[in-house]
Amino acid sequence: MLPISTPSTASAGVTGTWRTYKPVVNLQKCIDCGLCWLYCPESVIDWEKGQKVTIDYTFCKGCGICADVCPVKAIDMVPEGEL
Ligand code: SF4
Ligand code: SF4
């Protein structure tokens, strides 16, 4: 299965200082469904069945789509700088 989009790996794709919230995955709640990986418009979520979800914050834009689509609310949008 392929993600819907692919990330821009050039410097233009790097998140600036403007991101105000960032997604934090609660792995205790995660049911390994892969929806966050599928819907992330930047394709910065690394996921494979049986492996931990990880997010590349260098390219994450903080849009919150991953948190919205997570069926068990395992992703919290945390104010930048809190974690
Ligand atoms: S906040 Fe947006 S860009 Fe960042 S991982 Fe979630 S869906 Fe992708
Ligand atoms: S959408 Fe939620 S439950 Fe599914 S893999 Fe992502 S964090 Fe885990």
GROMACS .gro file of N, CA and C and ligand atoms in nm:
model
  265
    1MET      N    1   0.084  -0.119   0.000
    1MET     CA    2   0.000   0.000   0.000
    1MET      C    3   0.089   0.125   0.000
    2LEU      N    4   0.051   0.225  -0.077
    2LEU     CA    5   0.129   0.348  -0.084
    2LEU      C    6   0.056   0.460  -0.012
    3PRO      N    7   0.129   0.552   0.054
    3PRO     CA    8   0.063   0.667   0.114
    3PRO      C    9   0.004   0.757   0.006
    4ILE      N   10  -0.092   0.839   0.042
    4ILE     CA   11  -0.160   0.926  -0.055
    4ILE      C   12  -0.065   1.028  -0.115
    5SER      N   13   0.028   1.079  -0.037
    5SER     CA   14   0.120   1.179  -0.088
    5SER      C   15   0.263   1.140  -0.051
    6THR      N   16   0.358   1.206  -0.113
    6THR     CA   17   0.497   1.185  -0.075
    6THR      C   18   0.553   1.317  -0.026
    7PRO      N   19   0.647   1.315   0.070
    7PRO     CA   20   0.696   1.440   0.127
    7PRO      C   21   0.792   1.513   0.035
    8SER      N   22   0.801   1.642   0.056
    8SER     CA   23   0.904   1.718  -0.012
    8SER      C   24   1.028   1.711   0.074
    9THR      N   25   1.130   1.644   0.025
    9THR     CA   26   1.249   1.626   0.107
    9THR      C   27   1.350   1.738   0.086
   10ALA      N   28   1.323   1.829  -0.009
   10ALA     CA   29   1.414   1.942  -0.028
   10ALA      C   30   1.398   2.040   0.088
   11SER      N   31   1.486   2.137   0.096
   11SER     CA   32   1.482   2.231   0.209
   11SER      C   33   1.350   2.307   0.213
   12ALA      N   34   1.284   2.323   0.098
   12ALA     CA   35   1.156   2.393   0.094
   12ALA      C   36   1.049   2.321   0.174
   13GLY      N   37   1.066   2.190   0.194
   13GLY     CA   38   0.965   2.115   0.267
   13GLY      C   39   0.984   2.116   0.418
   14VAL      N   40   1.093   2.172   0.464
   14VAL     CA   41   1.122   2.173   0.607
   14VAL      C   42   1.025   2.266   0.680
   15THR      N   43   0.974   2.217   0.795
   15THR     CA   44   0.885   2.300   0.874
   15THR      C   45   0.961   2.420   0.930
   16GLY      N   46   0.899   2.537   0.923
   16GLY     CA   47   0.963   2.657   0.976
   16GLY      C   48   0.935   2.673   1.124
   17THR      N   49   0.952   2.793   1.174
   17THR     CA   50   0.929   2.819   1.316
   17THR      C   51   0.781   2.846   1.343
   18TRP      N   52   0.699   2.840   1.237
   18TRP     CA   53   0.559   2.878   1.249
   18TRP      C   54   0.470   2.767   1.304
   19ARG      N   55   0.519   2.643   1.314
   19ARG     CA   56   0.432   2.536   1.363
   19ARG      C   57   0.398   2.563   1.510
   20THR      N   58   0.269   2.563   1.542
   20THR     CA   59   0.227   2.597   1.678
   20THR      C   60   0.191   2.473   1.760
   21TYR      N   61   0.149   2.366   1.692
   21TYR     CA   62   0.117   2.240   1.761
   21TYR      C   63   0.187   2.126   1.691
   22LYS      N   64   0.224   2.027   1.770
   22LYS     CA   65   0.283   1.909   1.706
   22LYS      C   66   0.214   1.782   1.758
   23PRO      N   67   0.203   1.680   1.674
   23PRO     CA   68   0.135   1.557   1.713
   23PRO      C   69   0.226   1.467   1.796
   24VAL      N   70   0.171   1.415   1.904
   24VAL     CA   71   0.246   1.322   1.989
   24VAL      C   72   0.163   1.194   2.000
   25VAL      N   73   0.224   1.082   1.966
   25VAL     CA   74   0.153   0.954   1.964
   25VAL      C   75   0.162   0.886   2.101
   26ASN      N   76   0.047   0.846   2.152
   26ASN     CA   77   0.042   0.766   2.274
   26ASN      C   78   0.041   0.619   2.231
   27LEU      N   79   0.156   0.556   2.240
   27LEU     CA   80   0.170   0.419   2.190
   27LEU      C   81   0.091   0.317   2.273
   28GLN      N   82   0.054   0.355   2.394
   28GLN     CA   83  -0.028   0.265   2.477
   28GLN      C   84  -0.169   0.253   2.419
   29LYS      N   85  -0.216   0.360   2.356
   29LYS     CA   86  -0.351   0.361   2.300
   29LYS      C   87  -0.354   0.312   2.155
   30CYS      N   88  -0.244   0.326   2.083
   30CYS     CA   89  -0.239   0.296   1.940
   30CYS      C   90  -0.277   0.151   1.911
   31ILE      N   91  -0.367   0.133   1.812
   31ILE     CA   92  -0.410  -0.002   1.775
   31ILE      C   93  -0.348  -0.047   1.642
   32ASP      N   94  -0.248   0.030   1.595
   32ASP     CA   95  -0.168  -0.014   1.480
   32ASP      C   96  -0.249  -0.021   1.350
   33CYS      N   97  -0.343   0.075   1.332
   33CYS     CA   98  -0.429   0.068   1.214
   33CYS      C   99  -0.368   0.132   1.090
   34GLY      N  100  -0.276   0.226   1.109
   34GLY     CA  101  -0.209   0.289   0.995
   34GLY      C  102  -0.283   0.405   0.932
   35LEU      N  103  -0.396   0.446   0.986
   35LEU     CA  104  -0.472   0.556   0.924
   35LEU      C  105  -0.396   0.688   0.926
   36CYS      N  106  -0.324   0.714   1.034
   36CYS     CA  107  -0.247   0.839   1.041
   36CYS      C  108  -0.143   0.841   0.929
   37TRP      N  109  -0.079   0.731   0.907
   37TRP     CA  110   0.021   0.718   0.801
   37TRP      C  111  -0.043   0.740   0.663
   38LEU      N  112  -0.163   0.684   0.647
   38LEU     CA  113  -0.231   0.693   0.518
   38LEU      C  114  -0.275   0.835   0.485
   39TYR      N  115  -0.321   0.909   0.586
   39TYR     CA  116  -0.381   1.040   0.560
   39TYR      C  117  -0.288   1.158   0.578
   40CYS      N  118  -0.173   1.140   0.636
   40CYS     CA  119  -0.083   1.256   0.656
   40CYS      C  120  -0.049   1.319   0.521
   41PRO      N  121  -0.084   1.447   0.500
   41PRO     CA  122  -0.061   1.510   0.370
   41PRO      C  123   0.087   1.532   0.339
   42GLU      N  124   0.171   1.526   0.441
   42GLU     CA  125   0.315   1.545   0.419
   42GLU      C  126   0.389   1.412   0.411
   43SER      N  127   0.317   1.304   0.440
   43SER     CA  128   0.377   1.170   0.440
   43SER      C  129   0.501   1.164   0.530
   44VAL      N  130   0.487   1.219   0.648
   44VAL     CA  131   0.601   1.221   0.740
   44VAL      C  132   0.586   1.120   0.853
   45ILE      N  133   0.478   1.040   0.846
   45ILE     CA  134   0.459   0.938   0.949
   45ILE      C  135   0.514   0.805   0.897
   46ASP      N  136   0.598   0.746   0.979
   46ASP     CA  137   0.657   0.617   0.944
   46ASP      C  138   0.577   0.510   1.018
   47TRP      N  139   0.519   0.420   0.945
   47TRP     CA  140   0.438   0.314   1.006
   47TRP      C  141   0.447   0.186   0.924
   48GLU      N  142   0.456   0.077   0.994
   48GLU     CA  143   0.442  -0.055   0.933
   48GLU      C  144   0.378  -0.143   1.037
   49LYS      N  145   0.292  -0.233   0.995
   49LYS     CA  146   0.223  -0.321   1.089
   49LYS      C  147   0.323  -0.385   1.185
   50GLY      N  148   0.297  -0.374   1.313
   50GLY     CA  149   0.382  -0.437   1.412
   50GLY      C  150   0.499  -0.351   1.458
   51GLN      N  151   0.514  -0.231   1.396
   51GLN     CA  152   0.621  -0.142   1.438
   51GLN      C  153   0.563  -0.015   1.496
   52LYS      N  154   0.642   0.055   1.576
   52LYS     CA  155   0.595   0.177   1.638
   52LYS      C  156   0.574   0.287   1.535
   53VAL      N  157   0.469   0.366   1.553
   53VAL     CA  158   0.447   0.484   1.470
   53VAL      C  159   0.550   0.590   1.510
   54THR      N  160   0.618   0.647   1.412
   54THR     CA  161   0.708   0.759   1.442
   54THR      C  162   0.678   0.872   1.344
   55ILE      N  163   0.702   0.993   1.390
   55ILE     CA  164   0.673   1.113   1.310
   55ILE      C  165   0.801   1.192   1.290
   56ASP      N  166   0.826   1.231   1.166
   56ASP     CA  167   0.942   1.313   1.135
   56ASP      C  168   0.905   1.460   1.154
   57TYR      N  169   0.945   1.514   1.268
   57TYR     CA  170   0.907   1.652   1.301
   57TYR      C  171   0.979   1.756   1.215
   58THR      N  172   1.080   1.715   1.144
   58THR     CA  173   1.149   1.809   1.056
   58THR      C  174   1.057   1.856   0.944
   59PHE      N  175   0.966   1.767   0.903
   59PHE     CA  176   0.878   1.799   0.791
   59PHE      C  177   0.730   1.811   0.831
   60CYS      N  178   0.695   1.767   0.951
   60CYS     CA  179   0.555   1.776   0.998
   60CYS      C  180   0.512   1.921   1.006
   61LYS      N  181   0.393   1.951   0.952
   61LYS     CA  182   0.344   2.089   0.951
   61LYS      C  183   0.246   2.119   1.065
   62GLY      N  184   0.214   2.016   1.144
   62GLY     CA  185   0.126   2.039   1.258
   62GLY      C  186  -0.019   2.060   1.221
   63CYS      N  187  -0.063   2.003   1.109
   63CYS     CA  188  -0.200   2.027   1.060
   63CYS      C  189  -0.305   1.956   1.147
   64GLY      N  190  -0.268   1.848   1.213
   64GLY     CA  191  -0.362   1.779   1.301
   64GLY      C  192  -0.450   1.676   1.235
   65ILE      N  193  -0.431   1.653   1.106
   65ILE     CA  194  -0.513   1.553   1.035
   65ILE      C  195  -0.494   1.414   1.097
   66CYS      N  196  -0.371   1.382   1.131
   66CYS     CA  197  -0.343   1.250   1.190
   66CYS      C  198  -0.424   1.232   1.319
   67ALA      N  199  -0.429   1.336   1.400
   67ALA     CA  200  -0.505   1.328   1.526
   67ALA      C  201  -0.654   1.313   1.497
   68ASP      N  202  -0.703   1.382   1.394
   68ASP     CA  203  -0.845   1.375   1.360
   68ASP      C  204  -0.886   1.236   1.311
   69VAL      N  205  -0.801   1.173   1.233
   69VAL     CA  206  -0.841   1.044   1.174
   69VAL      C  207  -0.814   0.924   1.266
   70CYS      N  208  -0.735   0.944   1.370
   70CYS     CA  209  -0.704   0.832   1.458
   70CYS      C  210  -0.831   0.784   1.529
   71PRO      N  211  -0.870   0.658   1.508
   71PRO     CA  212  -0.998   0.609   1.561
   71PRO      C  213  -1.001   0.593   1.712
   72VAL      N  214  -0.884   0.589   1.775
   72VAL     CA  215  -0.882   0.571   1.921
   72VAL      C  216  -0.823   0.692   1.993
   73LYS      N  217  -0.810   0.803   1.919
   73LYS     CA  218  -0.756   0.928   1.977
   73LYS      C  219  -0.622   0.905   2.047
   74ALA      N  220  -0.534   0.837   1.976
   74ALA     CA  221  -0.401   0.808   2.032
   74ALA      C  222  -0.300   0.918   2.000
   75ILE      N  223  -0.344   1.019   1.925
   75ILE     CA  224  -0.252   1.128   1.891
   75ILE      C  225  -0.304   1.258   1.951
   76ASP      N  226  -0.220   1.321   2.033
   76ASP     CA  227  -0.254   1.451   2.092
   76ASP      C  228  -0.177   1.560   2.020
   77MET      N  229  -0.245   1.672   1.995
   77MET     CA  230  -0.177   1.789   1.939
   77MET      C  231  -0.132   1.874   2.058
   78VAL      N  232  -0.003   1.882   2.073
   78VAL     CA  233   0.057   1.947   2.191
   78VAL      C  234   0.119   2.081   2.150
   79PRO      N  235   0.097   2.187   2.228
   79PRO     CA  236   0.159   2.316   2.193
   79PRO      C  237   0.309   2.302   2.177
   80GLU      N  238   0.360   2.362   2.073
   80GLU     CA  239   0.504   2.357   2.044
   80GLU      C  240   0.584   2.404   2.164
   81GLY      N  241   0.688   2.330   2.197
   81GLY     CA  242   0.774   2.369   2.309
   81GLY      C  243   0.737   2.303   2.441
   82GLU      N  244   0.618   2.239   2.444
   82GLU     CA  245   0.578   2.174   2.570
   82GLU      C  246   0.647   2.041   2.591
   83LEU      N  247   0.682   1.973   2.481
   83LEU     CA  248   0.751   1.845   2.494
   83LEU      C  249   0.885   1.851   2.423
   84SF4     S1  250   0.022   1.700   1.204
   84SF4    FE1  251  -0.022   1.688   0.982
   84SF4     S2  252   0.180   1.692   0.884
   84SF4    FE2  253   0.215   1.641   1.100
   84SF4     S3  254   0.216   1.418   1.108
   84SF4    FE3  255   0.005   1.484   1.151
   84SF4     S4  256  -0.100   1.481   0.953
   84SF4    FE4  257   0.123   1.476   0.914
   85SF4     S1  258  -0.424   0.628   1.348
   85SF4    FE1  259  -0.398   0.613   1.571
   85SF4     S2  260  -0.430   0.395   1.616
   85SF4    FE2  261  -0.393   0.411   1.396
   85SF4     S3  262  -0.171   0.377   1.373
   85SF4    FE3  263  -0.203   0.600   1.389
   85SF4     S4  264  -0.177   0.646   1.609
   85SF4    FE4  265  -0.209   0.424   1.590
   0.00000   0.00000   0.00000
